[in-house]
mmCIF file with all atom_site columns, C-alpha atoms in Angstrom:
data_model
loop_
_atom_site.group_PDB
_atom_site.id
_atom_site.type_symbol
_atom_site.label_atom_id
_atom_site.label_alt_id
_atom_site.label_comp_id
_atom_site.label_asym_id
_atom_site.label_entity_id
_atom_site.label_seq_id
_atom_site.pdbx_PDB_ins_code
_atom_site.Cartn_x
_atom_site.Cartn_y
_atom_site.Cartn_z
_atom_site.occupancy
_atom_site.B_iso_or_equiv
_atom_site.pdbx_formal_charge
_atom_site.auth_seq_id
_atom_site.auth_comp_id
_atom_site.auth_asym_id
_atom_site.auth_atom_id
_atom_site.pdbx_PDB_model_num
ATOM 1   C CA . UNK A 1 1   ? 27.548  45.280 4.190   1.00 90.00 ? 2   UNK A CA 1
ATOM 2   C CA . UNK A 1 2   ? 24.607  42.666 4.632   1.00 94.00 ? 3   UNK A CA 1
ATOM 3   C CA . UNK A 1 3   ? 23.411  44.843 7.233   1.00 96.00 ? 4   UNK A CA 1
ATOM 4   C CA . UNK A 1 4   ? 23.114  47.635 5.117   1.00 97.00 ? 5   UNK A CA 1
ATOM 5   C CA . UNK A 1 5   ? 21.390  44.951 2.254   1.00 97.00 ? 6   UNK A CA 1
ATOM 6   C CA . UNK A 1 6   ? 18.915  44.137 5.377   1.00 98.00 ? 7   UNK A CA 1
ATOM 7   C CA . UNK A 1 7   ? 18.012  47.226 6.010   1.00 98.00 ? 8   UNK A CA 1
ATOM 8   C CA . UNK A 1 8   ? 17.677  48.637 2.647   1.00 98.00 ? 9   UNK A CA 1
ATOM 9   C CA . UNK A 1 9   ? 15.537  45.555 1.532   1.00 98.00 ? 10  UNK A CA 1
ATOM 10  C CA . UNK A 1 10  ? 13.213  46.290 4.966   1.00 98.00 ? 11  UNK A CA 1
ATOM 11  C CA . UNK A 1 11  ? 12.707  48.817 3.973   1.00 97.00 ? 12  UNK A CA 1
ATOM 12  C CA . UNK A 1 12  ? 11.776  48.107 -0.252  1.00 97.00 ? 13  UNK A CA 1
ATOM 13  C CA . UNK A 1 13  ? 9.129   45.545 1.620   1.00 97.00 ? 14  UNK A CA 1
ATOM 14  C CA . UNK A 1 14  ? 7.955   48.412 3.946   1.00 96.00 ? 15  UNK A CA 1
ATOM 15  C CA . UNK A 1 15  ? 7.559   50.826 0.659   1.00 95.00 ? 16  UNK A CA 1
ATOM 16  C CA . UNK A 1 16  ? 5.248   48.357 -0.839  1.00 93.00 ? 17  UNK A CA 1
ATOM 17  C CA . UNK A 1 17  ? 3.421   47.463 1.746   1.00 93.00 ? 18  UNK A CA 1
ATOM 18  C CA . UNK A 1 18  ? 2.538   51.301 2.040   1.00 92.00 ? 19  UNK A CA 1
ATOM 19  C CA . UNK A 1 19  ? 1.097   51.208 -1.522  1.00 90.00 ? 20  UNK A CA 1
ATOM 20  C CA . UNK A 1 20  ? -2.926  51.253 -1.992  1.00 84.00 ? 21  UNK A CA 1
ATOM 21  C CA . UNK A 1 21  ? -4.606  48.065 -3.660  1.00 82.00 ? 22  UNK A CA 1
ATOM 22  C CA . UNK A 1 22  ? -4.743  50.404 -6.784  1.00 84.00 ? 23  UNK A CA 1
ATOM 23  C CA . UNK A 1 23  ? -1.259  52.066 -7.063  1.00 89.00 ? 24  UNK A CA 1
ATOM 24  C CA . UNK A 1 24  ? -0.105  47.590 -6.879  1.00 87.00 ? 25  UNK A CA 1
ATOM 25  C CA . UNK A 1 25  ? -3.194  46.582 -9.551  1.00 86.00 ? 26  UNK A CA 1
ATOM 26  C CA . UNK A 1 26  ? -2.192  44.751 -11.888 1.00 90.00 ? 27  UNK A CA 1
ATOM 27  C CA . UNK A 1 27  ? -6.012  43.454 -13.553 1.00 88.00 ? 28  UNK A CA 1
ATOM 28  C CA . UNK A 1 28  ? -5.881  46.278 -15.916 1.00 88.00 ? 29  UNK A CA 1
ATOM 29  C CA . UNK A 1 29  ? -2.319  45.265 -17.287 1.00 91.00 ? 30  UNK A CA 1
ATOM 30  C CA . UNK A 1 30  ? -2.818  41.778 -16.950 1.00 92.00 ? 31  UNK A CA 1
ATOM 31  C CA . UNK A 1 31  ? -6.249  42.277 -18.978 1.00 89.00 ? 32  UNK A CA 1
ATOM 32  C CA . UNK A 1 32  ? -4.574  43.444 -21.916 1.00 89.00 ? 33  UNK A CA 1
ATOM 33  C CA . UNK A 1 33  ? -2.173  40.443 -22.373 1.00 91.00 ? 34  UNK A CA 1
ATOM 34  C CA . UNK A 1 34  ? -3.523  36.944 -21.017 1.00 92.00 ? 35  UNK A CA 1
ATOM 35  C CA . UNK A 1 35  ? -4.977  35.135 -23.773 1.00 92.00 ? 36  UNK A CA 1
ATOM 36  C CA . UNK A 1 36  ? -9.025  34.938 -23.850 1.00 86.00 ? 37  UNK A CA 1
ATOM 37  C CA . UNK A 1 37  ? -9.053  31.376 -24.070 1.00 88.00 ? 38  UNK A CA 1
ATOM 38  C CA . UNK A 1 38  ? -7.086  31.083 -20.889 1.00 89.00 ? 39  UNK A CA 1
ATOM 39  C CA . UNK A 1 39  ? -10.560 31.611 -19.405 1.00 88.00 ? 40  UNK A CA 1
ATOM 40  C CA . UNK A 1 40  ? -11.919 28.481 -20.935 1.00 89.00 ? 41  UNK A CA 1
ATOM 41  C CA . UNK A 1 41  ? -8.908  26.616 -18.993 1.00 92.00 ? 42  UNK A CA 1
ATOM 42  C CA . UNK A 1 42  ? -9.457  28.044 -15.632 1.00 92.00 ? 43  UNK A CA 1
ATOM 43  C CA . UNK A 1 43  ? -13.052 28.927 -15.780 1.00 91.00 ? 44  UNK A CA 1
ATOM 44  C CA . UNK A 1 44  ? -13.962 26.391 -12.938 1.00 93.00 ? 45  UNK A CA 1
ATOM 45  C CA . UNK A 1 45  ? -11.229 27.828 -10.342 1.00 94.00 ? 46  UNK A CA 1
ATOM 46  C CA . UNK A 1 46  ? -12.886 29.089 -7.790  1.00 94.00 ? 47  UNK A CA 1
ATOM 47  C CA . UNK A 1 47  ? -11.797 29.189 -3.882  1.00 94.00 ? 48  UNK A CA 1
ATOM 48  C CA . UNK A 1 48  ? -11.247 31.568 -1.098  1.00 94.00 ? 49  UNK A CA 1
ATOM 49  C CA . UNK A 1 49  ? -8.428  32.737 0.501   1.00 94.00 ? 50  UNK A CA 1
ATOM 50  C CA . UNK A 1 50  ? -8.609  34.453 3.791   1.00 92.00 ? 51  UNK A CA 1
ATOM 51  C CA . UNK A 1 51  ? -12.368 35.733 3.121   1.00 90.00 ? 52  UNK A CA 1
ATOM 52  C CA . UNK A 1 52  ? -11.687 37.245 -0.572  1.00 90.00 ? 53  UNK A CA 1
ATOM 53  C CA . UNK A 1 53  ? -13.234 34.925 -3.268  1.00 92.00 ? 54  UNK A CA 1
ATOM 54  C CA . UNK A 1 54  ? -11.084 34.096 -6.277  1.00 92.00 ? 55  UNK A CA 1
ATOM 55  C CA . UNK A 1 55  ? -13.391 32.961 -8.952  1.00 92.00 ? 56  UNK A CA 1
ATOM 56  C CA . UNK A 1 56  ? -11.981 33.165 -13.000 1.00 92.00 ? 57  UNK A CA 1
ATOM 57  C CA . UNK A 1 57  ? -15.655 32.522 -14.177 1.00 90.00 ? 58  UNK A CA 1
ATOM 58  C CA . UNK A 1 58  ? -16.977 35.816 -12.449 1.00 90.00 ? 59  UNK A CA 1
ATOM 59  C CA . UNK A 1 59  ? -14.025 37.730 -12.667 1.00 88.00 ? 60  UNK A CA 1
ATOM 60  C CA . UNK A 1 60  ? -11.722 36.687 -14.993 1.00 89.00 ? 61  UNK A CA 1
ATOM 61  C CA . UNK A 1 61  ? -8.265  34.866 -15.711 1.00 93.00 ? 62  UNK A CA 1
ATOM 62  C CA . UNK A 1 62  ? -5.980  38.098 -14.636 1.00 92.00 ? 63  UNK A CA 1
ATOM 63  C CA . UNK A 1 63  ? -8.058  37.609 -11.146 1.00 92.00 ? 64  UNK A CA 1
ATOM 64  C CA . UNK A 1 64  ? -6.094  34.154 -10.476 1.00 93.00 ? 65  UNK A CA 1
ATOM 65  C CA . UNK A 1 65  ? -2.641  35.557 -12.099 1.00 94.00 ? 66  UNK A CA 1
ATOM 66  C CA . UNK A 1 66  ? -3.353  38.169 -10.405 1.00 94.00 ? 67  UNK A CA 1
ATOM 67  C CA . UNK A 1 67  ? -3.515  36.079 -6.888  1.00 94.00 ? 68  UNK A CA 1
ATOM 68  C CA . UNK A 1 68  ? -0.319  33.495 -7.671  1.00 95.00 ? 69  UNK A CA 1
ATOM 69  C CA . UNK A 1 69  ? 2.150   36.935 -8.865  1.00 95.00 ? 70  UNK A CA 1
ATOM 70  C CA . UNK A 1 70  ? 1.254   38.369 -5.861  1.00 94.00 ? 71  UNK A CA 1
ATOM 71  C CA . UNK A 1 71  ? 1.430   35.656 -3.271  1.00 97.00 ? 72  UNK A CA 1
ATOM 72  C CA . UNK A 1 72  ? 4.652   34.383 -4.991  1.00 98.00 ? 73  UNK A CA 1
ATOM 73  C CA . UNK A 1 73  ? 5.961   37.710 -4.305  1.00 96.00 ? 74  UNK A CA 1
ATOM 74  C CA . UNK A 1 74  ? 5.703   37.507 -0.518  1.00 97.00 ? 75  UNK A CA 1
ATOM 75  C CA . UNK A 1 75  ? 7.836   34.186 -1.186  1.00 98.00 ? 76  UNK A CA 1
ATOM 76  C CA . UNK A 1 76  ? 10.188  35.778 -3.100  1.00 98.00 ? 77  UNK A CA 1
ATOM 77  C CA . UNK A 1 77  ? 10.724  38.969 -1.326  1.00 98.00 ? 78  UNK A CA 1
ATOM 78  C CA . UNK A 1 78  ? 11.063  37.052 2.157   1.00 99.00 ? 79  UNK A CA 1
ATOM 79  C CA . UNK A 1 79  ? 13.297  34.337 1.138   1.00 99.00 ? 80  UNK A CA 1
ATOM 80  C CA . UNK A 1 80  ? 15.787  37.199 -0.289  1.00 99.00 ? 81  UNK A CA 1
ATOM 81  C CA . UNK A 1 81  ? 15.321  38.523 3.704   1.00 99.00 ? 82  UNK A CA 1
ATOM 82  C CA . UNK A 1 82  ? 15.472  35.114 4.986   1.00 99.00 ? 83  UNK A CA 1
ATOM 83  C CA . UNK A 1 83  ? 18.846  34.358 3.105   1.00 99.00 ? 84  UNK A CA 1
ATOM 84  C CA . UNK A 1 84  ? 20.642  38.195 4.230   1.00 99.00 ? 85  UNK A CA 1
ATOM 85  C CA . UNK A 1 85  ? 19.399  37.478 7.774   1.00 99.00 ? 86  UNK A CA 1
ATOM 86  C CA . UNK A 1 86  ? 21.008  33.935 8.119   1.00 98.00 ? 87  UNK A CA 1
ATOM 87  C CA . UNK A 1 87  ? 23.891  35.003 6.429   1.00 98.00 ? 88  UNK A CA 1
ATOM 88  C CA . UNK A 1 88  ? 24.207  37.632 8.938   1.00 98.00 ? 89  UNK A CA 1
ATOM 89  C CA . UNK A 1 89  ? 23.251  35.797 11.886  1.00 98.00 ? 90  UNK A CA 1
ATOM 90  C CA . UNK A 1 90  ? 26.009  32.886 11.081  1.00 97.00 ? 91  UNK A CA 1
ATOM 91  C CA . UNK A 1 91  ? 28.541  35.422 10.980  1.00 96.00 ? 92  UNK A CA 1
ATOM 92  C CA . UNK A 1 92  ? 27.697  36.424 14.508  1.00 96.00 ? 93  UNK A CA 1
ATOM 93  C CA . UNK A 1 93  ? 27.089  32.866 15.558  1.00 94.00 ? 94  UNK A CA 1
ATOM 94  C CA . UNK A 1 94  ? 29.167  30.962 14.060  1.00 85.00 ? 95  UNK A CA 1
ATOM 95  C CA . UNK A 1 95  ? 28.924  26.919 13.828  1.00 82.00 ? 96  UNK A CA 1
ATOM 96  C CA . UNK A 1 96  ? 25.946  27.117 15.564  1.00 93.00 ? 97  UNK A CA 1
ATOM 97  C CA . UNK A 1 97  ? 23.105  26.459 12.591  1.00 94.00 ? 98  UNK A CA 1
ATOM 98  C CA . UNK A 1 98  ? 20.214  25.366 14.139  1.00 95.00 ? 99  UNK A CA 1
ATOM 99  C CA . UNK A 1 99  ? 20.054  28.660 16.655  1.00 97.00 ? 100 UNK A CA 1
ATOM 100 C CA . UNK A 1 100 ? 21.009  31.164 13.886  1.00 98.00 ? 101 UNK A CA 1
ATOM 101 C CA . UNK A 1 101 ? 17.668  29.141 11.623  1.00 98.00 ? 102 UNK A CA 1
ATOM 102 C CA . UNK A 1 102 ? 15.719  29.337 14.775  1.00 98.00 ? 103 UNK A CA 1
ATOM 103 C CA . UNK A 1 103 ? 16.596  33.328 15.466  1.00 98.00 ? 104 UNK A CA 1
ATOM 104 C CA . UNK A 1 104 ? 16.360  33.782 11.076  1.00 98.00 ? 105 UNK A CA 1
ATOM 105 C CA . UNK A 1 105 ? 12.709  32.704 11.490  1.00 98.00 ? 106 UNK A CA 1
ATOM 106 C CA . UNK A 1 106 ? 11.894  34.691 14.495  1.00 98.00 ? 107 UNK A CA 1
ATOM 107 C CA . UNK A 1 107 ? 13.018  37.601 13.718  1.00 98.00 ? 108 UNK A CA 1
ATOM 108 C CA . UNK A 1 108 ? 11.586  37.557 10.106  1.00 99.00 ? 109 UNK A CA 1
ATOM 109 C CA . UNK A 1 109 ? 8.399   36.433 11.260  1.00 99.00 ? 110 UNK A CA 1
ATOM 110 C CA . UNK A 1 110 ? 8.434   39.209 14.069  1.00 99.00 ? 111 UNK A CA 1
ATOM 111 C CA . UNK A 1 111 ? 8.391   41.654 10.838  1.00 98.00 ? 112 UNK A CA 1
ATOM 112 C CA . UNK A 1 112 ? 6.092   40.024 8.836   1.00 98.00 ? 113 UNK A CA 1
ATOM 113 C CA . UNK A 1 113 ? 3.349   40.112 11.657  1.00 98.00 ? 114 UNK A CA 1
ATOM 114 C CA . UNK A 1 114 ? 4.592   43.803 11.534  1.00 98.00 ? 115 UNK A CA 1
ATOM 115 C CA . UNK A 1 115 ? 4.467   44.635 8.193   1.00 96.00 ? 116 UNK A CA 1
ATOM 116 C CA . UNK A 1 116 ? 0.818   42.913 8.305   1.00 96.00 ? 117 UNK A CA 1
ATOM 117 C CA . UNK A 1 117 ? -0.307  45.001 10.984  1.00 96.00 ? 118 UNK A CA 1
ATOM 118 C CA . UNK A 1 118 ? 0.963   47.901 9.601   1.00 95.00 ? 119 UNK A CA 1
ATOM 119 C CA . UNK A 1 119 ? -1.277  47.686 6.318   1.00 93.00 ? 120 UNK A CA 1
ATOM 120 C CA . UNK A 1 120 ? -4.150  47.998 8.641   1.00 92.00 ? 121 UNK A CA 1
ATOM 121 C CA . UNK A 1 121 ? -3.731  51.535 8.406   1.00 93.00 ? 122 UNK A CA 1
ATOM 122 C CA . UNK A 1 122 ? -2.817  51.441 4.641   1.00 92.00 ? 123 UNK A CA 1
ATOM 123 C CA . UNK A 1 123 ? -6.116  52.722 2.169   1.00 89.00 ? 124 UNK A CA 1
ATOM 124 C CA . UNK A 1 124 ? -7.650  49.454 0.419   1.00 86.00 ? 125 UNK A CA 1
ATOM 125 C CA . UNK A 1 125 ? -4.982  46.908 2.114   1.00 88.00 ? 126 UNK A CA 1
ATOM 126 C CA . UNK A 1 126 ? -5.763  44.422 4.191   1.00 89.00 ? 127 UNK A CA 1
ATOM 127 C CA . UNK A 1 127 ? -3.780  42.004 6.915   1.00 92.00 ? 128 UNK A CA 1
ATOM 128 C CA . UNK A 1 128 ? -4.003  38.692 6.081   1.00 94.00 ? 129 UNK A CA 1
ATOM 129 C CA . UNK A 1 129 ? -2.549  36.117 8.435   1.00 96.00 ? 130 UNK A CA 1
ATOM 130 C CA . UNK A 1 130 ? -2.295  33.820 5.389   1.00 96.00 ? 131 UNK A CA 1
ATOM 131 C CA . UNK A 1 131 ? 0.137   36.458 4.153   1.00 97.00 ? 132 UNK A CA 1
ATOM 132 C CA . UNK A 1 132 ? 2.785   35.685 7.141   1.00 98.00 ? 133 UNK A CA 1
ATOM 133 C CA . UNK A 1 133 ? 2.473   32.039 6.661   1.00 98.00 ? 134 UNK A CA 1
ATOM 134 C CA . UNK A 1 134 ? 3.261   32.169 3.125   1.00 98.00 ? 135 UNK A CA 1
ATOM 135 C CA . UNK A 1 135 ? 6.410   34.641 4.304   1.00 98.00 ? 136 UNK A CA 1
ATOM 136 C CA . UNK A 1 136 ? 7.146   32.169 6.558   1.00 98.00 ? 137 UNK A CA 1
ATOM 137 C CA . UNK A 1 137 ? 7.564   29.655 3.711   1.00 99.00 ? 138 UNK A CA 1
ATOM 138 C CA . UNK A 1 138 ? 9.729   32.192 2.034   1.00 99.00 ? 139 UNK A CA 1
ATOM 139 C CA . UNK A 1 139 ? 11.727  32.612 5.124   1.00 99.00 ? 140 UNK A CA 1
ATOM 140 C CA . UNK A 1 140 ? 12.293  28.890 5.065   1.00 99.00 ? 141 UNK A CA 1
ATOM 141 C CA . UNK A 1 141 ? 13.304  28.899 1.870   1.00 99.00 ? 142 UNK A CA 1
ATOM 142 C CA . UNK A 1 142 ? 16.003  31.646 1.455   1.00 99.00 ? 143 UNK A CA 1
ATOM 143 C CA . UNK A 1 143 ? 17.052  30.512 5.231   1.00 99.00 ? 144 UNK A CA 1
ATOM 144 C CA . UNK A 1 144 ? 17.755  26.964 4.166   1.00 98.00 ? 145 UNK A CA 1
ATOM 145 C CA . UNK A 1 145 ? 19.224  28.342 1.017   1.00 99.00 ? 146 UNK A CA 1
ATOM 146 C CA . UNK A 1 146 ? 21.621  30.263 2.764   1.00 98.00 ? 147 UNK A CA 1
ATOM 147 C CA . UNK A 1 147 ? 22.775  27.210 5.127   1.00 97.00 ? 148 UNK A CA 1
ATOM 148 C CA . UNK A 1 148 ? 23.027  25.029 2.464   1.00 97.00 ? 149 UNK A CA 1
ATOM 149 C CA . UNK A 1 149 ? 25.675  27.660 1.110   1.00 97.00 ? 150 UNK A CA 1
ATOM 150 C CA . UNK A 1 150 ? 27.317  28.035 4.266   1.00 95.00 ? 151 UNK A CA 1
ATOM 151 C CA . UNK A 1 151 ? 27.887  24.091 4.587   1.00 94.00 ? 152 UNK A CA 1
ATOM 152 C CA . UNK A 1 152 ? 29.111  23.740 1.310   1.00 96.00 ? 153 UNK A CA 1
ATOM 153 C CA . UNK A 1 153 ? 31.719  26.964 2.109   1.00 93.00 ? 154 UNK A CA 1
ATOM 154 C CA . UNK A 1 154 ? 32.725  25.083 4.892   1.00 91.00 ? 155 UNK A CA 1
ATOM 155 C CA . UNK A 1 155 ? 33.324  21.708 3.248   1.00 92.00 ? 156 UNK A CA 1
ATOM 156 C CA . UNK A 1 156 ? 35.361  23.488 0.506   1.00 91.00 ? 157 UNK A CA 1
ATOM 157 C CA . UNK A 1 157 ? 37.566  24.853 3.249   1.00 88.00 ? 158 UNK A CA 1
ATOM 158 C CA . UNK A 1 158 ? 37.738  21.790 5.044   1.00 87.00 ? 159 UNK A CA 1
ATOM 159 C CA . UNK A 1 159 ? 38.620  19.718 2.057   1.00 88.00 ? 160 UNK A CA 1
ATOM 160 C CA . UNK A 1 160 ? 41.543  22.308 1.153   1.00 83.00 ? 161 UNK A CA 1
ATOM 161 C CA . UNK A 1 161 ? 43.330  22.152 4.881   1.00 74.00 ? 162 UNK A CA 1
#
């Protein structure tokens, strides 16, 4: 069964990482709801992020929203593959934490620098090794989440014996 999750949600990551800039743009939607004086706010924001310029005075609030939905997205998405691959892995290896963590983050990593590479052939999308690191946060995240789960299963047990 979590193999099956894994695989499926591989493949939901690979699915939008096929998408063009334009079919994942979300300025024109974003636009049309943040508030004008959100500008006012943020209008000093300015900094670059693996070449690309984010700057709300030149191009807006929904630029920066824009920027924070998307890279919290990589979290998101690779701490939900962080936490099915550890959960996997300890079922394999079990009572051995630190090697199924260790093996979690390699092997999600492994197909992050993948998915990366493969939007070099992907219109308008570009591979940012920025991109990986912040998966690799999300790896941590959903990988530490899932051990924390597993060592409180495992106290439960161990309290009811």
């Amino acid at each position: 069964m979590i193999a099956a999750l894994i695989m499926t949600w591989m493949g939901t990551i690979y699915v939008f990482s096929s998408q063009s800039y334009d079919q994942q743009n979300l300025r024109p939607w974003l636009k049309s709801r943040i508030p004008k004086e959100w500008t006012h706010y943020f209008k000093d924001v300015k900094f670059t992020y693996e070449g690309t310029m984010i700057n709300v005075r030149q191009n807006g609030v929904s630029e920066l929203v824009e920027f924070v939905i998307r890279k919290l997205a990589h979290v998101v998405e690779y701490a939900f593959f962080g936490l099915l691959v550890y959960l996997l892995l300890n079922l394999l290896l079990k009572k051995r934490p630190f090697l199924v963590f260790m093996i979690t983050m390699s092997l999600c990593l492994i197909f992050a620098a993948a998915d990366e590479y493969h939007q070099r052939f992907v219109f308008s999308r570009t591979p940012k090794m920025g991109d990986i690191i912040i998966d690799g946060v999300g790896v941590v995240i959903g990988a530490s989440l899932a051990a924390a789960i597993v060592a409180i299963r495992r106290r439960i047990r161990a309290n009811k014996e």
